[in-house]
PDB file of C-alpha atoms in Angstrom:
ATOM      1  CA  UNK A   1       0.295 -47.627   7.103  1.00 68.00           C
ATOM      2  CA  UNK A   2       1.050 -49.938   4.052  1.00 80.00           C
ATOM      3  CA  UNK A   3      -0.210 -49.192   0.669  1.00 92.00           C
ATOM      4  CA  UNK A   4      -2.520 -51.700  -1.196  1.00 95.00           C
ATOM      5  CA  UNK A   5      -0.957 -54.222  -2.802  1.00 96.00           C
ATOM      6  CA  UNK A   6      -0.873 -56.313  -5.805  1.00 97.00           C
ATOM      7  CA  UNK A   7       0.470 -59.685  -6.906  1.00 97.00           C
ATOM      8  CA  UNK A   8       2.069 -60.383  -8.910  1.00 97.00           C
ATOM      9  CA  UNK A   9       2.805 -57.648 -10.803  1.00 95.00           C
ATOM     10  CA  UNK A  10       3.407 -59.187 -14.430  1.00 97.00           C
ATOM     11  CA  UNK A  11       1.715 -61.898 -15.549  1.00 96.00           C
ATOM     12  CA  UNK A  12       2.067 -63.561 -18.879  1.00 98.00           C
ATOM     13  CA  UNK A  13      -0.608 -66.198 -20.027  1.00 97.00           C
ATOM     14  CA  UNK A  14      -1.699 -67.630 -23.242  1.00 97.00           C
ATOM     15  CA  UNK A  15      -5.695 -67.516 -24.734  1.00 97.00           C
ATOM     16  CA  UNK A  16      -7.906 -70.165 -22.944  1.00 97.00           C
ATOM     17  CA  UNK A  17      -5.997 -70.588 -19.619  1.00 97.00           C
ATOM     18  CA  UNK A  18      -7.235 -69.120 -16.403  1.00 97.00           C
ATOM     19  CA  UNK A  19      -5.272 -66.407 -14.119  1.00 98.00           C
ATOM     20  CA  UNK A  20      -6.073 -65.262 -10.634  1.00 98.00           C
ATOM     21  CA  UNK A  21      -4.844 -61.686  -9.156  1.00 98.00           C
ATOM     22  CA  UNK A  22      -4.081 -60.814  -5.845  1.00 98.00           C
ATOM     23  CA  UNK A  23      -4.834 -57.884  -3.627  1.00 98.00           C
ATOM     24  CA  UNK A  24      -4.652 -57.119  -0.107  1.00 98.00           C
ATOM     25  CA  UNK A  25      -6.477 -53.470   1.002  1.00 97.00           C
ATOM     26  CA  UNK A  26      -5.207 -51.446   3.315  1.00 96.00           C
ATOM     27  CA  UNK A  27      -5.393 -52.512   7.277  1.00 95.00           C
ATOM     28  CA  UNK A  28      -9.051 -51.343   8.018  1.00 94.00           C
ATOM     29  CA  UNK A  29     -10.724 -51.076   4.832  1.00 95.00           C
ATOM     30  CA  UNK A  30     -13.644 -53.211   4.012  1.00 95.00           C
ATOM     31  CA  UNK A  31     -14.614 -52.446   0.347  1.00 95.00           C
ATOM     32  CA  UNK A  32     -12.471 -53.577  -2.369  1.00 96.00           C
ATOM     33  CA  UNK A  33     -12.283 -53.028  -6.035  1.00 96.00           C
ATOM     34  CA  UNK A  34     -11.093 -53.902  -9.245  1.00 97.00           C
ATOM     35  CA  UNK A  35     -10.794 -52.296 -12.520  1.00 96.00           C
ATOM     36  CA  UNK A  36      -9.135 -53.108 -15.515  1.00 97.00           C
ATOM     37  CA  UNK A  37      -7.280 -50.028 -17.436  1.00 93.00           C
ATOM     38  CA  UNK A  38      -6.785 -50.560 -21.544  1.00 93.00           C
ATOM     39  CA  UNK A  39      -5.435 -48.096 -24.129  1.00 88.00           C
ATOM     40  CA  UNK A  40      -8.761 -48.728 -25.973  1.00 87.00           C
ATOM     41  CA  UNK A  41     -11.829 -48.914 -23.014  1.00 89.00           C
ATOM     42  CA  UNK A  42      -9.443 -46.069 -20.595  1.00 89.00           C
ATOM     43  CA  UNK A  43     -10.111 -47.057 -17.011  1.00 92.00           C
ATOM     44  CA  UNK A  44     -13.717 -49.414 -16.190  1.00 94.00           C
ATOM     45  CA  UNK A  45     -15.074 -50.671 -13.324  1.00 94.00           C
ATOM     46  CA  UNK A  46     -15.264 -54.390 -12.851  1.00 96.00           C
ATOM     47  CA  UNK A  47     -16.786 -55.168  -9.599  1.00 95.00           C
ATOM     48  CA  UNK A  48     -16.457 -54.204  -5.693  1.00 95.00           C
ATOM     49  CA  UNK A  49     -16.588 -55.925  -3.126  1.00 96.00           C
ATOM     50  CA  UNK A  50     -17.519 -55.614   0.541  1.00 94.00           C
ATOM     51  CA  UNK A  51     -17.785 -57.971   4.178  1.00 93.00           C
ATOM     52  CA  UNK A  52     -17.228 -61.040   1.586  1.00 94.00           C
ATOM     53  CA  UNK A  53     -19.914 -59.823  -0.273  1.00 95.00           C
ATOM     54  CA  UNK A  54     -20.140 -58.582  -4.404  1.00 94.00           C
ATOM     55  CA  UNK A  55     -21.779 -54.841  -3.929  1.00 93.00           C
ATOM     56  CA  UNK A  56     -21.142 -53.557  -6.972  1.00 91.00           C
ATOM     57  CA  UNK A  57     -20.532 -54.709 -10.690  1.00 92.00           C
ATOM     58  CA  UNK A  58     -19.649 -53.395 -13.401  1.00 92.00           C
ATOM     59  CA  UNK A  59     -20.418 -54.587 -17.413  1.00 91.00           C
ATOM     60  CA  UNK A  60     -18.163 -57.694 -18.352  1.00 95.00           C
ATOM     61  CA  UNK A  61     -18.689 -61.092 -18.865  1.00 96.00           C
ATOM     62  CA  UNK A  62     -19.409 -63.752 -16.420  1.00 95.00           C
ATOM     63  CA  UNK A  63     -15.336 -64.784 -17.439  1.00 97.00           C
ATOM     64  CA  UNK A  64     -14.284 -62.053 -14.622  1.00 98.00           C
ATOM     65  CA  UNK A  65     -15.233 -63.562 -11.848  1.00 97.00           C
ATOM     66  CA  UNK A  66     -13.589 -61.964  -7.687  1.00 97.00           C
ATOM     67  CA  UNK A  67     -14.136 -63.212  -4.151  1.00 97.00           C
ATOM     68  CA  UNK A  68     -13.009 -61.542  -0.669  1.00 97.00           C
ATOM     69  CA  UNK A  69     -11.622 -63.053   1.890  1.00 97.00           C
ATOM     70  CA  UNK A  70     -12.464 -62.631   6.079  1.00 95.00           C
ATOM     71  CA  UNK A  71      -9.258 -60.468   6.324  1.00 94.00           C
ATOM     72  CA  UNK A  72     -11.023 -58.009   3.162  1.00 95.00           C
ATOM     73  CA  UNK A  73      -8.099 -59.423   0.734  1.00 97.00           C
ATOM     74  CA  UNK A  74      -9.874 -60.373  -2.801  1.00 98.00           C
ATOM     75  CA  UNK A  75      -8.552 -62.099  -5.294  1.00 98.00           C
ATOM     76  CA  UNK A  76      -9.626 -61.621  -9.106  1.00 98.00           C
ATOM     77  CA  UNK A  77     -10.303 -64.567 -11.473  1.00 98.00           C
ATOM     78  CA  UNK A  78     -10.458 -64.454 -15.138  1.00 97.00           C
ATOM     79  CA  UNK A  79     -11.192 -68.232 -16.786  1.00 95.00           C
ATOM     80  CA  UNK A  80     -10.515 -68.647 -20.538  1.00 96.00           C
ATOM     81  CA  UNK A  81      -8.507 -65.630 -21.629  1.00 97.00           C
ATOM     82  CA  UNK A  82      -8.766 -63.469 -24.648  1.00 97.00           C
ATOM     83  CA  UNK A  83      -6.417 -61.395 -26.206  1.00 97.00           C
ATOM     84  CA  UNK A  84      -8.903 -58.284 -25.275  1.00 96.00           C
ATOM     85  CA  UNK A  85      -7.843 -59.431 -21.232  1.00 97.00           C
ATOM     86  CA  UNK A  86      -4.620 -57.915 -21.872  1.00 97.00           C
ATOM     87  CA  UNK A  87      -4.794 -55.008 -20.066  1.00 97.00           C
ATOM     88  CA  UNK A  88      -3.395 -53.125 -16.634  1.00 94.00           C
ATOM     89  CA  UNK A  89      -5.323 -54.402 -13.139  1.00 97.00           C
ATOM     90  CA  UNK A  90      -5.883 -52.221 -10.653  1.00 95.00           C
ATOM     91  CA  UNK A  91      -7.399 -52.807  -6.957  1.00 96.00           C
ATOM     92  CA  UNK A  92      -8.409 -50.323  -4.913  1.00 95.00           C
ATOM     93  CA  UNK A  93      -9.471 -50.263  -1.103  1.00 95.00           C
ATOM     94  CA  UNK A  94     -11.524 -48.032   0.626  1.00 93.00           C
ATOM     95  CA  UNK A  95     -12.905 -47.762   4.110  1.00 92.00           C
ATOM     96  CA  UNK A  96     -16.610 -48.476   3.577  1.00 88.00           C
ATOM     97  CA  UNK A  97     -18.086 -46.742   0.818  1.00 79.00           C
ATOM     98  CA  UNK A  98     -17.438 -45.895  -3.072  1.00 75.00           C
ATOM     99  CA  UNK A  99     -19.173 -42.294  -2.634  1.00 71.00           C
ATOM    100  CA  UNK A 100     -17.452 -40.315  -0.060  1.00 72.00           C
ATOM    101  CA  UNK A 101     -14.485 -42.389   0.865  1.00 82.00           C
ATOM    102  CA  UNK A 102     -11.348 -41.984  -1.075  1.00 86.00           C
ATOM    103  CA  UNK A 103     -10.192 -45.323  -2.709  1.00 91.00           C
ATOM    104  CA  UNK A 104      -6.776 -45.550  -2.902  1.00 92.00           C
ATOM    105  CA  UNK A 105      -5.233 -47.675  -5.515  1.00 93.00           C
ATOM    106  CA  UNK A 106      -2.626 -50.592  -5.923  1.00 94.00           C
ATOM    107  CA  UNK A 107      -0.057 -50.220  -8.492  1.00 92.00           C
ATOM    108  CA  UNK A 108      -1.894 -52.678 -10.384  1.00 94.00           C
ATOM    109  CA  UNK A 109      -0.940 -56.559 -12.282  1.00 96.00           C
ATOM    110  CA  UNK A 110      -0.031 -56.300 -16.014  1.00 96.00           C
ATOM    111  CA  UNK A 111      -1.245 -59.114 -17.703  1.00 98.00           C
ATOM    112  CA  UNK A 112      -0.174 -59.620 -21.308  1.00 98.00           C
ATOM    113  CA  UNK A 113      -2.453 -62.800 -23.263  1.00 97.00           C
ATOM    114  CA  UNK A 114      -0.277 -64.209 -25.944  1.00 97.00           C
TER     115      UNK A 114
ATOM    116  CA  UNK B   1     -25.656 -44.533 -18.405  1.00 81.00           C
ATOM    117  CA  UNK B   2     -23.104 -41.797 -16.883  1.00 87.00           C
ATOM    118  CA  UNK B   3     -20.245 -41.183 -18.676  1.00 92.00           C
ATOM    119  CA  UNK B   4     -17.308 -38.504 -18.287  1.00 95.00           C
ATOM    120  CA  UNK B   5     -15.723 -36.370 -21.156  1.00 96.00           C
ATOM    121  CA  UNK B   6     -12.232 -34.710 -20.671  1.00 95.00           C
ATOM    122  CA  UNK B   7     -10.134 -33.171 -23.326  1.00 88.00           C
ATOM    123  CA  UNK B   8      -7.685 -35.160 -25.242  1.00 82.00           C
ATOM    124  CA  UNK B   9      -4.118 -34.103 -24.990  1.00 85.00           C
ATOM    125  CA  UNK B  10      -1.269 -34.547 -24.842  1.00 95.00           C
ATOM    126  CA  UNK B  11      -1.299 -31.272 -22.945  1.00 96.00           C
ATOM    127  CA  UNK B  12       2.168 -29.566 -23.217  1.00 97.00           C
ATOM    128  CA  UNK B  13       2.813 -26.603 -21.059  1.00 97.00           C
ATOM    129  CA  UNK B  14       6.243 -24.639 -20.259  1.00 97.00           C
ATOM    130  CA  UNK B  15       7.334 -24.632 -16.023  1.00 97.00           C
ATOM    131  CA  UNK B  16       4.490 -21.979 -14.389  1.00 97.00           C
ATOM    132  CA  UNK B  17       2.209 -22.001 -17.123  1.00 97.00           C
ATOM    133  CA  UNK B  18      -1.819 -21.888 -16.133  1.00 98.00           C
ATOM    134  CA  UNK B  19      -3.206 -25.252 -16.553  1.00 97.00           C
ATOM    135  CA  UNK B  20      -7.016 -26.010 -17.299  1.00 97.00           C
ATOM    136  CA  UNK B  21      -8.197 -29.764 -17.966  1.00 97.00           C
ATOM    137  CA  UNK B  22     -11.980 -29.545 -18.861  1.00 97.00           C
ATOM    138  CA  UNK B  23     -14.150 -32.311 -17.374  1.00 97.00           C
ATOM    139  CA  UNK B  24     -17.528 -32.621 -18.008  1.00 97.00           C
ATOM    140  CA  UNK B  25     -20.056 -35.521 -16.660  1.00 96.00           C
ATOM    141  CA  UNK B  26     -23.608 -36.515 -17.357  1.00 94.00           C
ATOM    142  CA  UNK B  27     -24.909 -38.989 -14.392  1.00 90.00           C
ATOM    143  CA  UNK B  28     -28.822 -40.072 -13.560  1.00 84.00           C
ATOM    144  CA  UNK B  29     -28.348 -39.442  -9.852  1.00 83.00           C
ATOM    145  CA  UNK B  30     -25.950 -36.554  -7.894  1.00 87.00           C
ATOM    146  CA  UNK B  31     -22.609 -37.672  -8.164  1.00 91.00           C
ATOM    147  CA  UNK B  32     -19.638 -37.193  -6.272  1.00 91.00           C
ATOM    148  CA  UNK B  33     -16.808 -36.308  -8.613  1.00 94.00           C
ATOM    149  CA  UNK B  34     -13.067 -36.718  -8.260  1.00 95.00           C
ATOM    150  CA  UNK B  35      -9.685 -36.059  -9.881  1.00 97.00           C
ATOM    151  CA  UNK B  36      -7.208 -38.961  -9.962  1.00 96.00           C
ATOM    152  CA  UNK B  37      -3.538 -38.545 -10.832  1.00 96.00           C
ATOM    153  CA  UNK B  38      -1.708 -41.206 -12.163  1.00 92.00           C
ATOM    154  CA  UNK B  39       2.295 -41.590 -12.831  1.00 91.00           C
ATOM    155  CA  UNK B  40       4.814 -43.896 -14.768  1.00 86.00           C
ATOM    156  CA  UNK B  41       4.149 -46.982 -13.735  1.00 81.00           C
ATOM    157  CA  UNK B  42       2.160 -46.338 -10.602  1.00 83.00           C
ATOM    158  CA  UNK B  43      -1.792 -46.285  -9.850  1.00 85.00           C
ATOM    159  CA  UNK B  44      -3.819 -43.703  -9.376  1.00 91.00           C
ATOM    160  CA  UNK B  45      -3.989 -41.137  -6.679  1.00 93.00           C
ATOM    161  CA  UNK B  46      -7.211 -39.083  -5.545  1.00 93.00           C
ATOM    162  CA  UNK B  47      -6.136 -35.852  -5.967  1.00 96.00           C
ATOM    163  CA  UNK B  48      -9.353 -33.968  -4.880  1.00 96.00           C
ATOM    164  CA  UNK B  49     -12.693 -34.375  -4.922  1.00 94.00           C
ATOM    165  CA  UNK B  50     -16.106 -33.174  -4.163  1.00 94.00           C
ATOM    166  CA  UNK B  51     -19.662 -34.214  -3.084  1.00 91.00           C
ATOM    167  CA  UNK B  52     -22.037 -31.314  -3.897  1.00 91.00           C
ATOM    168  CA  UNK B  53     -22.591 -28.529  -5.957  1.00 93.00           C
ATOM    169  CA  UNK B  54     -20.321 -25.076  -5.867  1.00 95.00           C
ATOM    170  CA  UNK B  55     -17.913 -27.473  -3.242  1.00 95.00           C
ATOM    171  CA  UNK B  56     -14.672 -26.242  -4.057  1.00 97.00           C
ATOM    172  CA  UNK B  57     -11.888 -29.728  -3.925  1.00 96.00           C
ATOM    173  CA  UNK B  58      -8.242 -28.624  -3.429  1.00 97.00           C
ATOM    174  CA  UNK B  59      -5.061 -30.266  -3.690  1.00 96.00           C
ATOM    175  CA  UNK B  60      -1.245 -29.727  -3.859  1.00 95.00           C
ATOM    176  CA  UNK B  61      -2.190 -26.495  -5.752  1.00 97.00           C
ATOM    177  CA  UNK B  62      -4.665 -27.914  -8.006  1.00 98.00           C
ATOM    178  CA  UNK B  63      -8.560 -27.202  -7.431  1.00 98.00           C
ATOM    179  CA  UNK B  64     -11.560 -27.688  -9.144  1.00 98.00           C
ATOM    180  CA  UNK B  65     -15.344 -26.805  -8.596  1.00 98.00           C
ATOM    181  CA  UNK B  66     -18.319 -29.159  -8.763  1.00 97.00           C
ATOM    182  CA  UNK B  67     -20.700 -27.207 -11.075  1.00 97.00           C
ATOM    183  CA  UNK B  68     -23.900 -28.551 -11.490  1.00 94.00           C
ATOM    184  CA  UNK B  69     -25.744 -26.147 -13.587  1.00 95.00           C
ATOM    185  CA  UNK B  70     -22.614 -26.897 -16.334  1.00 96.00           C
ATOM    186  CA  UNK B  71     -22.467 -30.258 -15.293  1.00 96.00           C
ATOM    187  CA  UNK B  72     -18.664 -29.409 -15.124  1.00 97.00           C
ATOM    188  CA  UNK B  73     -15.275 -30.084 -13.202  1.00 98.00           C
ATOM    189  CA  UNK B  74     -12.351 -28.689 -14.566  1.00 98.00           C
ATOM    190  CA  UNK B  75      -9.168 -28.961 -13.205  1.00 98.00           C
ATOM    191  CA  UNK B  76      -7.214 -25.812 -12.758  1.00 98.00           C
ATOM    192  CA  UNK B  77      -3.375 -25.212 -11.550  1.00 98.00           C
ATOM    193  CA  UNK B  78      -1.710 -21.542 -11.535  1.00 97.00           C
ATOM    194  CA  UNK B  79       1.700 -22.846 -12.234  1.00 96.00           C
ATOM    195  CA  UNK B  80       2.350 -26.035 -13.158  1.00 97.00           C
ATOM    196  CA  UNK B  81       6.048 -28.071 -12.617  1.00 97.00           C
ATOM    197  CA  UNK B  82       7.590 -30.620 -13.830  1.00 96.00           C
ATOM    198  CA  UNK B  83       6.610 -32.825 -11.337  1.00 95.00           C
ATOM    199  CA  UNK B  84       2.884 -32.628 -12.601  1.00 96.00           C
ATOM    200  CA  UNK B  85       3.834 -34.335 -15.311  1.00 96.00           C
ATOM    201  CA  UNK B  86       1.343 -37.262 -15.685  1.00 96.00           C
ATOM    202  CA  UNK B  87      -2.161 -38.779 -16.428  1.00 95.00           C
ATOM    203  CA  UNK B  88      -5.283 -36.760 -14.697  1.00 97.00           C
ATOM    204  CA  UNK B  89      -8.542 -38.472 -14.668  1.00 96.00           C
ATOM    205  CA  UNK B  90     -11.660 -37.026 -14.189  1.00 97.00           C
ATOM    206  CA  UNK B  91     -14.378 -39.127 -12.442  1.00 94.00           C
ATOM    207  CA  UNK B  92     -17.707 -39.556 -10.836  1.00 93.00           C
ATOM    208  CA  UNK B  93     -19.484 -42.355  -8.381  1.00 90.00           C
ATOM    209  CA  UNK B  94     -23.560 -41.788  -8.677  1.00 84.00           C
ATOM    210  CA  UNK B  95     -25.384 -43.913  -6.426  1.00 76.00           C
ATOM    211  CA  UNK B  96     -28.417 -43.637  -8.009  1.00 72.00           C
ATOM    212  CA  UNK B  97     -30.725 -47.284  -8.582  1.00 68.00           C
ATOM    213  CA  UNK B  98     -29.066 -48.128  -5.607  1.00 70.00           C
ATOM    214  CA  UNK B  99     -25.761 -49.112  -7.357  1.00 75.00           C
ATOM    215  CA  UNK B 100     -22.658 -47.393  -7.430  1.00 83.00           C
ATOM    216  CA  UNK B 101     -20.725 -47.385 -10.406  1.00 84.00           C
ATOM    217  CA  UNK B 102     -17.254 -45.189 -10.602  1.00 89.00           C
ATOM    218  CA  UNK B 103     -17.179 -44.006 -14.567  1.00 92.00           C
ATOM    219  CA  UNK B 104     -13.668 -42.293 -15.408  1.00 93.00           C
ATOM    220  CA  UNK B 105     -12.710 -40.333 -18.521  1.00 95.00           C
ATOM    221  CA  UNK B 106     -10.191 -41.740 -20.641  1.00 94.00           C
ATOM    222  CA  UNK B 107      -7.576 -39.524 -19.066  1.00 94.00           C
ATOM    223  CA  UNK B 108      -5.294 -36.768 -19.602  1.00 96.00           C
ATOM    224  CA  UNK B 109      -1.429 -36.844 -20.226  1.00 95.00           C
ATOM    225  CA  UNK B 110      -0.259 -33.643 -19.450  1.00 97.00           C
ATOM    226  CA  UNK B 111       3.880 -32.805 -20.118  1.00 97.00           C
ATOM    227  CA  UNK B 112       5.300 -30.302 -18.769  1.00 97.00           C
ATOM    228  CA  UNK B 113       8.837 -28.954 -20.129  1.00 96.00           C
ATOM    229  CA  UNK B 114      11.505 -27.098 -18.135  1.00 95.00           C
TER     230      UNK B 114
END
């Protein structure tokens, strides 16, 4: 069964432009989420989401926005970049549930704001 | 809110030395707790887990024990190989409110020498 994956895997944008990361769960899974991994903050949830639906959401600002497709791919927006936003993005899928399920992760998109 | 304390390392070891990585957790609800292993330039991996108290999670020769009473899950290896070196992170999912939040330690590099 293939992995979850994540494109692209480097991004580089500059402050005030928009960027929008790709992941696609693994066949089956419903619930998808996204974190964003800094040397600073460690690892922090952003939001999950499940049948199309936001489920879960972490603490960031309304910049981090994510939808999910029919087919359970998402996609994560962020609109007017920081230099904070540059950070590792990770998506992970699991099959319904963020308590007993095991979420397995992407390999995530750096994204570097110049 | 929850939150999730592991030691700081590095944590340097020799080939088939003991390791311990302390993990402790405070959470409003009953969490499920989990280990996640992550190497060079991948994402993470569950590497065990476990849903209620005194439940033993075991993997690849690594095991730790869901201990309520210490609010504790610390990661323990007999003999630890080069292979093991990477970044353990300790985490928990509490469902409690009705939301489920994963909070994750700020991780653990562990190095292990020949």
């Amino acid at each position: 069964k293939a992995g979850v994956t994540q494109t692209p895997r480097y991004l580089i944008k500059t402050r005030g432009q928009q960027v929008t990361l790709s992941c696609s769960p693994i066949s089956g899974h419903r619930s998808v989420s996204w974190y964003q991994q800094t040397p600073g903050q460690g690892l922090q949830f952003l939001f999950e989401y499940f049948s199309e639906t936001q489920r879960n959401k972490g603490n960031f600002p309304g910049r981090f926005s994510g939808r999910q497709f029919s087919n359970s791919r998402s996609e994560m927006n962020v609109s007017t970049l920081e230099l904070g936003d540059s950070a590792l993005y990770l998506c992970a899928s699991s099959l319904e549930t963020l308590m007993g399920d095991t979420q397995y992760f992407g390999p995530g998109t750096r994204l570097t704001v110049l | 809110g929850d939150s999730v304390t592991q030691m700081e390392g590095p944590v340097t070891l020799s080939e088939e030395a003991f390791l311990t990585i302390n993990c402790t957790y405070t959470a409003t609800g009953y969490p499920s707790l989990f280990w996640y292993v992550q190497y060079p330039g991948e994402g993470l991996q569950l590497l065990l887990k476990a849903t209620k108290a005194d439940d033993k999670g075991s993997n690849k020769g690594f095991e730790a024990t869901y201990r309520k009473e210490t609010t504790s899950f610390h990661l323990e290896k007999g003999s630890v190989q080069v292979s093991d070196s990477a970044v353990y992170f300790c985490a928990l999912t509490d469902g409690s409110g009705g939301s489920y939040i994963p909070t994750f330690g700020r991780g653990t590099s562990l190095i292990v020498h020949p």
